[in-house]
Amino acid sequence: MNSFSYNKAHDVAGAVADIQEHEGGKFIAGGTNLLDLMKENVMKPDHLTDINRLDLADITENEDGGLRLGALVTNADTAWNGLVEQRYPLLSKAILAGASPQLRNMATNGGNLFQRTRCYYFYDTATACNKREPGSGCSAINGINRIHAILGTSERCIATHPSDMCVALAALDAKVNITGPNGERSLDFRDFHRLPENTPHLDTNISPGELVTSIDLPPSNFTKYNFYLKVRDRQSYAFALVSVAAALELEGDVIKDIRIALGGVAHKPWRRREVEENYIGKVASTENFRTLAETMLTGAIGFGGNTFKIELARRAIVRALHEALKAGENL
């Protein structure tokens, strides 16, 4: 491991100021991904700003009836929080589908947003990877790519985003609150992560020196019909080949509102609002679910080893929607 300096911040302003003084520095909280990357020499920060003492570890109610998730609340505490379970069960289910109990006890909400891809070539410093070393090439395109993206890819990168929590946050229209050298701002969750295009080394639209302080969830009517489906190689402690966050609001059997977000298929959680809007007012039927799934996968491209994921994603969407209906009927 490369040597680095270390400092404990005591407030948000101090954390932002400290990281500004160290151009190659990184914030650290749970460290469940960052430390692995440092051990593998994939990331080599010369300074770490410890933010664990900041007052960002609470879940509070917003005036509009939504919730604010502090960036330092652990994934476990978020998933098992009574208000989250009651108002946003989709989020709770997604978090509990990820990682392991030990990791969820350490990983934070803010850190989860910044997870790096689990592409084999990103971790293997002996291979070409535009995400790790811009301009070096993408070994996955003509290599072993079973776990890689089928949507939103570019000729420079076909990596996927690994988070389960982020898939649910995308479906729920979350907002991310940020503090930095230029003050405070909020980003719609759909704008937080980036597609690879020509800059796959940039995962998010966060500027250098900015710190995520919280995540806002708007009021939700998806407490009844919701389901998180994660298709993976083993039942636990595995990343998704395809995941689906599905939520419905119904009047009888007619769709009043619908949300579909996909994980394991793109460089960011994949959602197409224009597709969802086309099914509002339609019957929640297998036929409509199948046509929706087909449209959601428009433009999907396989690279040999991962081509099976196109049909897998279609079937997973239909299954997740049916499971969401069953979940509501069982309440």
mmCIF file of C-alpha atoms in Angstrom:
data_model
loop_
_atom_site.group_PDB
_atom_site.id
_atom_site.type_symbol
_atom_site.label_atom_id
_atom_site.label_comp_id
_atom_site.label_asym_id
_atom_site.label_seq_id
_atom_site.Cartn_x
_atom_site.Cartn_y
_atom_site.Cartn_z
ATOM 1 C CA MET A 1 0.000 0.000 0.000
ATOM 2 C CA ASN A 2 1.240 3.477 -0.804
ATOM 3 C CA SER A 3 1.889 5.847 2.067
ATOM 4 C CA PHE A 4 -0.689 8.552 2.769
ATOM 5 C CA SER A 5 -1.470 11.232 5.314
ATOM 6 C CA TYR A 6 -4.600 11.112 7.471
ATOM 7 C CA ASN A 7 -6.794 13.599 9.294
ATOM 8 C CA LYS A 8 -10.019 13.369 11.306
ATOM 9 C CA ALA A 9 -12.518 16.084 10.454
ATOM 10 C CA HIS A 10 -14.891 17.346 13.153
ATOM 11 C CA ASP A 11 -17.427 19.218 11.020
ATOM 12 C CA VAL A 12 -18.514 19.458 7.396
ATOM 13 C CA ALA A 13 -16.716 22.737 6.747
ATOM 14 C CA GLY A 14 -13.513 21.320 8.179
ATOM 15 C CA ALA A 15 -13.790 18.176 6.059
ATOM 16 C CA VAL A 16 -14.278 20.175 2.864
ATOM 17 C CA ALA A 17 -11.387 22.498 3.760
ATOM 18 C CA ASP A 18 -9.092 19.574 4.541
ATOM 19 C CA ILE A 19 -9.740 17.769 1.268
ATOM 20 C CA GLN A 20 -9.217 21.038 -0.623
ATOM 21 C CA GLU A 21 -5.698 21.170 0.784
ATOM 22 C CA HIS A 22 -4.893 17.718 -0.611
ATOM 23 C CA GLU A 23 -5.555 17.435 -4.343
ATOM 24 C CA GLY A 24 -5.133 13.657 -4.359
ATOM 25 C CA GLY A 25 -7.142 13.089 -1.201
ATOM 26 C CA LYS A 26 -10.308 11.089 -0.555
ATOM 27 C CA PHE A 27 -13.014 11.129 2.094
ATOM 28 C CA ILE A 28 -13.276 7.926 4.116
ATOM 29 C CA ALA A 29 -16.079 6.637 6.347
ATOM 30 C CA GLY A 30 -16.757 2.873 6.392
ATOM 31 C CA GLY A 31 -14.046 2.292 3.797
ATOM 32 C CA THR A 32 -15.565 -0.998 2.637
ATOM 33 C CA ASN A 33 -14.691 -0.339 -1.019
ATOM 34 C CA LEU A 34 -11.965 2.303 -0.844
ATOM 35 C CA LEU A 35 -9.597 0.256 1.321
ATOM 36 C CA ASP A 36 -9.867 -2.735 -1.013
ATOM 37 C CA LEU A 37 -9.025 -0.504 -3.958
ATOM 38 C CA MET A 38 -6.054 0.939 -2.097
ATOM 39 C CA LYS A 39 -4.741 -2.524 -1.223
ATOM 40 C CA GLU A 40 -4.957 -3.518 -4.893
ATOM 41 C CA ASN A 41 -3.218 -0.287 -5.996
ATOM 42 C CA VAL A 42 -6.241 0.616 -8.119
ATOM 43 C CA MET A 43 -6.664 3.859 -6.194
ATOM 44 C CA LYS A 44 -3.697 5.633 -4.618
ATOM 45 C CA PRO A 45 -4.908 8.628 -2.575
ATOM 46 C CA ASP A 46 -2.082 10.521 -0.873
ATOM 47 C CA HIS A 47 -4.420 11.742 1.873
ATOM 48 C CA LEU A 48 -7.522 10.487 3.668
ATOM 49 C CA THR A 49 -10.014 12.764 5.409
ATOM 50 C CA ASP A 50 -11.923 10.738 8.006
ATOM 51 C CA ILE A 51 -15.525 12.013 8.197
ATOM 52 C CA ASN A 52 -16.897 9.545 10.746
ATOM 53 C CA ARG A 53 -17.198 12.222 13.459
ATOM 54 C CA LEU A 54 -19.429 14.490 11.375
ATOM 55 C CA ASP A 55 -23.039 14.993 12.462
ATOM 56 C CA LEU A 56 -24.502 13.139 9.479
ATOM 57 C CA ALA A 57 -25.684 9.896 11.073
ATOM 58 C CA ASP A 58 -29.429 10.510 11.511
ATOM 59 C CA ILE A 59 -32.609 9.683 9.625
ATOM 60 C CA THR A 60 -35.141 12.493 9.978
ATOM 61 C CA GLU A 61 -38.548 13.410 8.592
ATOM 62 C CA ASN A 62 -38.811 16.235 6.069
ATOM 63 C CA GLU A 63 -41.660 18.742 6.139
ATOM 64 C CA ASP A 64 -43.131 17.330 2.918
ATOM 65 C CA GLY A 65 -43.551 13.889 4.501
ATOM 66 C CA GLY A 66 -40.400 12.429 3.003
ATOM 67 C CA LEU A 67 -37.248 11.270 4.773
ATOM 68 C CA ARG A 68 -33.699 12.553 4.928
ATOM 69 C CA LEU A 69 -31.049 9.833 5.157
ATOM 70 C CA GLY A 70 -27.809 11.062 6.681
ATOM 71 C CA ALA A 71 -24.743 10.186 4.628
ATOM 72 C CA LEU A 72 -23.103 8.462 7.595
ATOM 73 C CA VAL A 73 -26.043 6.271 8.558
ATOM 74 C CA THR A 74 -24.964 2.697 7.932
ATOM 75 C CA ASN A 75 -26.717 0.586 5.340
ATOM 76 C CA ALA A 76 -27.888 -1.767 8.101
ATOM 77 C CA ASP A 77 -29.376 1.008 10.229
ATOM 78 C CA THR A 78 -31.118 2.420 7.150
ATOM 79 C CA ALA A 79 -32.606 -0.894 6.067
ATOM 80 C CA TRP A 80 -33.949 -1.677 9.551
ATOM 81 C CA ASN A 81 -35.147 1.842 10.362
ATOM 82 C CA GLY A 82 -38.868 1.768 11.154
ATOM 83 C CA LEU A 83 -39.749 4.762 8.981
ATOM 84 C CA VAL A 84 -37.792 3.392 6.029
ATOM 85 C CA GLU A 85 -39.434 -0.026 6.360
ATOM 86 C CA GLN A 86 -42.882 1.566 6.623
ATOM 87 C CA ARG A 87 -42.635 4.254 3.906
ATOM 88 C CA TYR A 88 -39.920 2.926 1.588
ATOM 89 C CA PRO A 89 -39.931 -0.873 1.820
ATOM 90 C CA LEU A 90 -38.406 -1.068 -1.669
ATOM 91 C CA LEU A 91 -35.273 0.638 -0.386
ATOM 92 C CA SER A 92 -35.058 -1.616 2.653
ATOM 93 C CA LYS A 93 -35.357 -4.720 0.452
ATOM 94 C CA ALA A 94 -32.681 -3.491 -1.945
ATOM 95 C CA ILE A 95 -30.180 -2.738 0.810
ATOM 96 C CA LEU A 96 -30.688 -6.135 2.432
ATOM 97 C CA ALA A 97 -30.082 -7.828 -0.929
ATOM 98 C CA GLY A 98 -26.586 -6.369 -1.063
ATOM 99 C CA ALA A 99 -23.248 -7.363 0.434
ATOM 100 C CA SER A 100 -23.254 -9.205 3.786
ATOM 101 C CA PRO A 101 -24.427 -8.316 7.320
ATOM 102 C CA GLN A 102 -20.863 -7.435 8.307
ATOM 103 C CA LEU A 103 -20.399 -5.070 5.361
ATOM 104 C CA ARG A 104 -23.845 -3.481 5.820
ATOM 105 C CA ASN A 105 -22.884 -2.726 9.427
ATOM 106 C CA MET A 106 -19.870 -0.719 8.209
ATOM 107 C CA ALA A 107 -20.894 0.706 4.832
ATOM 108 C CA THR A 108 -22.537 4.136 4.836
ATOM 109 C CA ASN A 109 -25.280 5.602 2.675
ATOM 110 C CA GLY A 110 -22.954 8.218 1.246
ATOM 111 C CA GLY A 111 -20.231 5.704 0.513
ATOM 112 C CA ASN A 112 -22.670 3.372 -1.229
ATOM 113 C CA LEU A 113 -23.243 6.005 -3.905
ATOM 114 C CA PHE A 114 -19.523 6.028 -4.718
ATOM 115 C CA GLN A 115 -18.944 2.310 -5.116
ATOM 116 C CA ARG A 116 -16.602 1.532 -7.995
ATOM 117 C CA THR A 117 -17.317 -1.119 -10.587
ATOM 118 C CA ARG A 118 -16.386 -4.733 -9.915
ATOM 119 C CA CYS A 119 -15.107 -5.244 -13.475
ATOM 120 C CA TYR A 120 -12.287 -7.789 -13.396
ATOM 121 C CA TYR A 121 -10.045 -5.630 -15.559
ATOM 122 C CA PHE A 122 -10.561 -2.532 -13.415
ATOM 123 C CA TYR A 123 -9.056 -4.458 -10.493
ATOM 124 C CA ASP A 124 -6.282 -6.079 -12.535
ATOM 125 C CA THR A 125 -3.610 -3.414 -12.895
ATOM 126 C CA ALA A 126 -1.761 -5.525 -15.467
ATOM 127 C CA THR A 127 -4.577 -5.044 -18.005
ATOM 128 C CA ALA A 128 -5.859 -2.083 -20.013
ATOM 129 C CA CYS A 129 -8.770 -0.209 -18.424
ATOM 130 C CA ASN A 130 -9.969 3.250 -19.406
ATOM 131 C CA LYS A 131 -11.703 3.647 -16.065
ATOM 132 C CA ARG A 132 -8.487 3.056 -14.146
ATOM 133 C CA GLU A 133 -6.091 4.531 -16.698
ATOM 134 C CA PRO A 134 -7.820 6.790 -19.252
ATOM 135 C CA GLY A 135 -6.754 6.126 -22.820
ATOM 136 C CA SER A 136 -5.333 2.666 -22.183
ATOM 137 C CA GLY A 137 -8.259 0.749 -23.717
ATOM 138 C CA CYS A 138 -11.068 -1.521 -22.514
ATOM 139 C CA SER A 139 -10.029 -5.152 -22.068
ATOM 140 C CA ALA A 140 -13.588 -6.247 -21.279
ATOM 141 C CA ILE A 141 -15.078 -5.540 -24.709
ATOM 142 C CA ASN A 142 -13.214 -8.447 -26.311
ATOM 143 C CA GLY A 143 -12.478 -10.242 -23.072
ATOM 144 C CA ILE A 144 -14.383 -11.976 -20.301
ATOM 145 C CA ASN A 145 -17.516 -9.847 -20.036
ATOM 146 C CA ARG A 146 -20.246 -12.005 -18.497
ATOM 147 C CA ILE A 147 -20.988 -9.440 -15.758
ATOM 148 C CA HIS A 148 -20.756 -6.367 -17.967
ATOM 149 C CA ALA A 149 -23.185 -3.747 -19.266
ATOM 150 C CA ILE A 150 -25.713 -4.126 -22.071
ATOM 151 C CA LEU A 151 -27.174 -0.603 -21.928
ATOM 152 C CA GLY A 152 -25.581 2.839 -22.129
ATOM 153 C CA THR A 153 -22.176 1.466 -23.086
ATOM 154 C CA SER A 154 -19.473 3.156 -25.116
ATOM 155 C CA GLU A 155 -16.480 1.939 -27.103
ATOM 156 C CA ARG A 156 -14.356 3.004 -24.142
ATOM 157 C CA CYS A 157 -16.117 1.145 -21.312
ATOM 158 C CA ILE A 158 -18.752 -1.525 -20.647
ATOM 159 C CA ALA A 159 -18.503 -1.593 -16.836
ATOM 160 C CA THR A 160 -21.572 -1.741 -14.588
ATOM 161 C CA HIS A 161 -22.454 0.049 -11.377
ATOM 162 C CA PRO A 162 -22.514 -2.500 -8.529
ATOM 163 C CA SER A 163 -24.902 -0.972 -5.968
ATOM 164 C CA ASP A 164 -28.301 -2.394 -4.997
ATOM 165 C CA MET A 165 -29.264 0.567 -2.829
ATOM 166 C CA CYS A 166 -28.745 2.968 -5.729
ATOM 167 C CA VAL A 167 -31.180 1.045 -7.939
ATOM 168 C CA ALA A 168 -33.958 1.611 -5.401
ATOM 169 C CA LEU A 169 -32.963 5.253 -4.920
ATOM 170 C CA ALA A 170 -33.241 5.764 -8.677
ATOM 171 C CA ALA A 171 -36.724 4.239 -8.701
ATOM 172 C CA LEU A 172 -37.824 6.416 -5.773
ATOM 173 C CA ASP A 173 -36.677 9.744 -7.312
ATOM 174 C CA ALA A 174 -34.232 10.504 -4.522
ATOM 175 C CA LYS A 175 -32.174 13.688 -4.323
ATOM 176 C CA VAL A 176 -28.570 13.919 -3.165
ATOM 177 C CA ASN A 177 -27.521 16.866 -0.991
ATOM 178 C CA ILE A 178 -23.946 18.044 -1.421
ATOM 179 C CA THR A 179 -21.649 20.564 0.281
ATOM 180 C CA GLY A 180 -18.438 21.828 -1.288
ATOM 181 C CA PRO A 181 -16.116 24.786 -1.669
ATOM 182 C CA ASN A 182 -18.805 26.672 -3.580
ATOM 183 C CA GLY A 183 -21.587 26.029 -1.062
ATOM 184 C CA GLU A 184 -24.522 23.642 -0.975
ATOM 185 C CA ARG A 185 -26.481 22.090 -3.843
ATOM 186 C CA SER A 186 -28.815 19.185 -4.593
ATOM 187 C CA LEU A 187 -28.762 16.726 -7.482
ATOM 188 C CA ASP A 188 -31.624 14.601 -8.732
ATOM 189 C CA PHE A 189 -30.505 11.029 -8.330
ATOM 190 C CA ARG A 190 -30.857 10.400 -12.073
ATOM 191 C CA ASP A 191 -28.146 13.042 -12.610
ATOM 192 C CA PHE A 192 -25.772 11.851 -9.895
ATOM 193 C CA HIS A 193 -24.096 8.997 -11.799
ATOM 194 C CA ARG A 194 -22.737 9.217 -15.333
ATOM 195 C CA LEU A 195 -22.678 6.984 -18.402
ATOM 196 C CA PRO A 196 -19.152 6.162 -19.604
ATOM 197 C CA GLU A 197 -19.145 7.945 -23.000
ATOM 198 C CA ASN A 198 -15.595 9.299 -23.465
ATOM 199 C CA THR A 199 -14.840 9.718 -19.753
ATOM 200 C CA PRO A 200 -15.401 6.349 -18.043
ATOM 201 C CA HIS A 201 -12.983 7.293 -15.265
ATOM 202 C CA LEU A 202 -15.654 9.729 -14.010
ATOM 203 C CA ASP A 203 -18.403 7.825 -12.200
ATOM 204 C CA THR A 204 -20.417 10.754 -10.865
ATOM 205 C CA ASN A 205 -21.175 14.428 -11.449
ATOM 206 C CA ILE A 206 -19.612 15.377 -8.122
ATOM 207 C CA SER A 207 -16.941 18.072 -8.346
ATOM 208 C CA PRO A 208 -13.559 17.742 -6.605
ATOM 209 C CA GLY A 209 -13.803 18.620 -2.933
ATOM 210 C CA GLU A 210 -17.571 18.127 -2.658
ATOM 211 C CA LEU A 211 -19.061 15.986 0.108
ATOM 212 C CA VAL A 212 -22.417 14.179 0.089
ATOM 213 C CA THR A 213 -24.199 15.075 3.334
ATOM 214 C CA SER A 214 -27.596 13.397 2.941
ATOM 215 C CA ILE A 215 -30.123 11.777 0.619
ATOM 216 C CA ASP A 216 -33.722 12.997 0.443
ATOM 217 C CA LEU A 217 -36.606 10.648 -0.331
ATOM 218 C CA PRO A 218 -39.825 12.317 -1.524
ATOM 219 C CA PRO A 219 -43.229 11.194 -0.191
ATOM 220 C CA SER A 220 -44.052 7.796 -1.655
ATOM 221 C CA ASN A 221 -47.209 5.912 -2.605
ATOM 222 C CA PHE A 222 -45.300 2.707 -3.266
ATOM 223 C CA THR A 223 -45.668 1.170 0.166
ATOM 224 C CA LYS A 224 -47.903 -1.692 -0.989
ATOM 225 C CA TYR A 225 -46.905 -2.963 -4.429
ATOM 226 C CA ASN A 226 -43.112 -3.165 -4.577
ATOM 227 C CA PHE A 227 -40.390 -5.748 -5.034
ATOM 228 C CA TYR A 228 -36.617 -5.890 -5.436
ATOM 229 C CA LEU A 229 -35.443 -8.791 -7.558
ATOM 230 C CA LYS A 230 -31.746 -9.631 -7.689
ATOM 231 C CA VAL A 231 -30.583 -12.304 -10.115
ATOM 232 C CA ARG A 232 -27.090 -13.461 -9.199
ATOM 233 C CA ASP A 233 -24.827 -16.498 -9.252
ATOM 234 C CA ARG A 234 -25.384 -17.338 -5.599
ATOM 235 C CA GLN A 235 -28.032 -16.406 -3.081
ATOM 236 C CA SER A 236 -25.935 -14.071 -0.939
ATOM 237 C CA TYR A 237 -22.771 -11.979 -1.034
ATOM 238 C CA ALA A 238 -22.784 -11.668 -4.820
ATOM 239 C CA PHE A 239 -23.273 -8.791 -7.222
ATOM 240 C CA ALA A 240 -26.259 -8.714 -9.543
ATOM 241 C CA LEU A 241 -26.191 -10.015 -13.074
ATOM 242 C CA VAL A 242 -29.516 -8.201 -13.358
ATOM 243 C CA SER A 243 -31.564 -6.533 -10.643
ATOM 244 C CA VAL A 244 -34.962 -4.844 -10.809
ATOM 245 C CA ALA A 245 -36.539 -2.333 -8.433
ATOM 246 C CA ALA A 246 -40.248 -2.455 -9.274
ATOM 247 C CA ALA A 247 -43.027 -0.394 -7.714
ATOM 248 C CA LEU A 248 -46.668 0.159 -8.634
ATOM 249 C CA GLU A 249 -49.524 2.349 -7.497
ATOM 250 C CA LEU A 250 -52.873 0.906 -8.586
ATOM 251 C CA GLU A 251 -56.520 1.865 -8.795
ATOM 252 C CA GLY A 252 -58.198 -1.498 -9.034
ATOM 253 C CA ASP A 253 -56.113 -3.233 -11.692
ATOM 254 C CA VAL A 254 -55.191 -0.013 -13.508
ATOM 255 C CA ILE A 255 -51.705 1.463 -13.169
ATOM 256 C CA LYS A 256 -51.775 4.896 -11.548
ATOM 257 C CA ASP A 257 -47.995 5.151 -11.274
ATOM 258 C CA ILE A 258 -45.110 2.795 -12.008
ATOM 259 C CA ARG A 259 -41.375 2.754 -11.418
ATOM 260 C CA ILE A 260 -38.795 0.409 -12.909
ATOM 261 C CA ALA A 261 -35.068 0.726 -12.307
ATOM 262 C CA LEU A 262 -32.462 -1.810 -13.383
ATOM 263 C CA GLY A 263 -29.123 -2.706 -11.862
ATOM 264 C CA GLY A 264 -26.270 -4.808 -13.207
ATOM 265 C CA VAL A 265 -26.925 -3.704 -16.792
ATOM 266 C CA ALA A 266 -25.347 -0.237 -17.135
ATOM 267 C CA HIS A 267 -22.730 2.191 -15.836
ATOM 268 C CA LYS A 268 -25.455 3.693 -13.631
ATOM 269 C CA PRO A 269 -28.871 2.557 -12.356
ATOM 270 C CA TRP A 270 -30.985 2.355 -15.521
ATOM 271 C CA ARG A 271 -34.400 3.974 -15.649
ATOM 272 C CA ARG A 272 -36.502 5.234 -18.560
ATOM 273 C CA ARG A 273 -39.267 7.563 -17.371
ATOM 274 C CA GLU A 274 -40.784 7.900 -20.822
ATOM 275 C CA VAL A 275 -41.422 4.157 -20.865
ATOM 276 C CA GLU A 276 -43.042 4.226 -17.428
ATOM 277 C CA GLU A 277 -45.319 7.094 -18.433
ATOM 278 C CA ASN A 278 -46.648 5.119 -21.407
ATOM 279 C CA TYR A 279 -48.099 2.503 -19.054
ATOM 280 C CA ILE A 280 -49.942 4.831 -16.680
ATOM 281 C CA GLY A 281 -53.654 4.195 -17.205
ATOM 282 C CA LYS A 282 -53.100 0.686 -18.549
ATOM 283 C CA VAL A 283 -54.056 -2.594 -16.887
ATOM 284 C CA ALA A 284 -51.418 -4.307 -14.765
ATOM 285 C CA SER A 285 -51.301 -7.429 -16.932
ATOM 286 C CA THR A 286 -48.663 -9.885 -18.080
ATOM 287 C CA GLU A 287 -49.034 -8.703 -21.660
ATOM 288 C CA ASN A 288 -48.411 -5.077 -20.704
ATOM 289 C CA PHE A 289 -45.510 -6.048 -18.442
ATOM 290 C CA ARG A 290 -43.890 -7.919 -21.330
ATOM 291 C CA THR A 291 -44.191 -5.030 -23.760
ATOM 292 C CA LEU A 292 -42.870 -2.658 -21.102
ATOM 293 C CA ALA A 293 -39.860 -4.938 -20.544
ATOM 294 C CA GLU A 294 -39.219 -5.118 -24.270
ATOM 295 C CA THR A 295 -39.244 -1.339 -24.554
ATOM 296 C CA MET A 296 -37.014 -0.900 -21.492
ATOM 297 C CA LEU A 297 -34.351 -3.003 -23.241
ATOM 298 C CA THR A 298 -34.479 -1.083 -26.517
ATOM 299 C CA GLY A 299 -30.924 -0.453 -27.667
ATOM 300 C CA ALA A 300 -29.392 -3.189 -25.511
ATOM 301 C CA ILE A 301 -26.186 -4.638 -26.938
ATOM 302 C CA GLY A 302 -24.373 -7.775 -25.847
ATOM 303 C CA PHE A 303 -20.631 -8.396 -26.163
ATOM 304 C CA GLY A 304 -20.630 -12.174 -26.375
ATOM 305 C CA GLY A 305 -20.278 -13.328 -22.806
ATOM 306 C CA ASN A 306 -23.052 -11.080 -21.518
ATOM 307 C CA THR A 307 -25.549 -11.256 -24.401
ATOM 308 C CA PHE A 308 -27.756 -13.569 -22.318
ATOM 309 C CA LYS A 309 -28.434 -10.638 -19.983
ATOM 310 C CA ILE A 310 -30.709 -8.973 -22.536
ATOM 311 C CA GLU A 311 -33.329 -11.713 -22.330
ATOM 312 C CA LEU A 312 -32.617 -12.212 -18.631
ATOM 313 C CA ALA A 313 -33.394 -8.530 -17.976
ATOM 314 C CA ARG A 314 -36.669 -8.724 -19.923
ATOM 315 C CA ARG A 315 -37.819 -11.730 -17.923
ATOM 316 C CA ALA A 316 -36.618 -10.223 -14.648
ATOM 317 C CA ILE A 317 -38.717 -7.079 -15.209
ATOM 318 C CA VAL A 318 -41.878 -9.129 -15.800
ATOM 319 C CA ARG A 319 -41.183 -11.313 -12.790
ATOM 320 C CA ALA A 320 -40.435 -8.349 -10.522
ATOM 321 C CA LEU A 321 -43.703 -6.639 -11.486
ATOM 322 C CA HIS A 322 -45.684 -9.805 -10.788
ATOM 323 C CA GLU A 323 -43.898 -10.208 -7.447
ATOM 324 C CA ALA A 324 -44.772 -6.599 -6.606
ATOM 325 C CA LEU A 325 -48.444 -7.393 -7.249
ATOM 326 C CA LYS A 326 -48.215 -10.464 -5.022
ATOM 327 C CA ALA A 327 -46.535 -8.459 -2.264
ATOM 328 C CA GLY A 328 -49.456 -6.029 -2.242
ATOM 329 C CA GLU A 329 -52.043 -8.765 -2.216
ATOM 330 C CA ASN A 330 -50.364 -10.392 0.795
ATOM 331 C CA LEU A 331 -50.546 -7.261 2.962
#
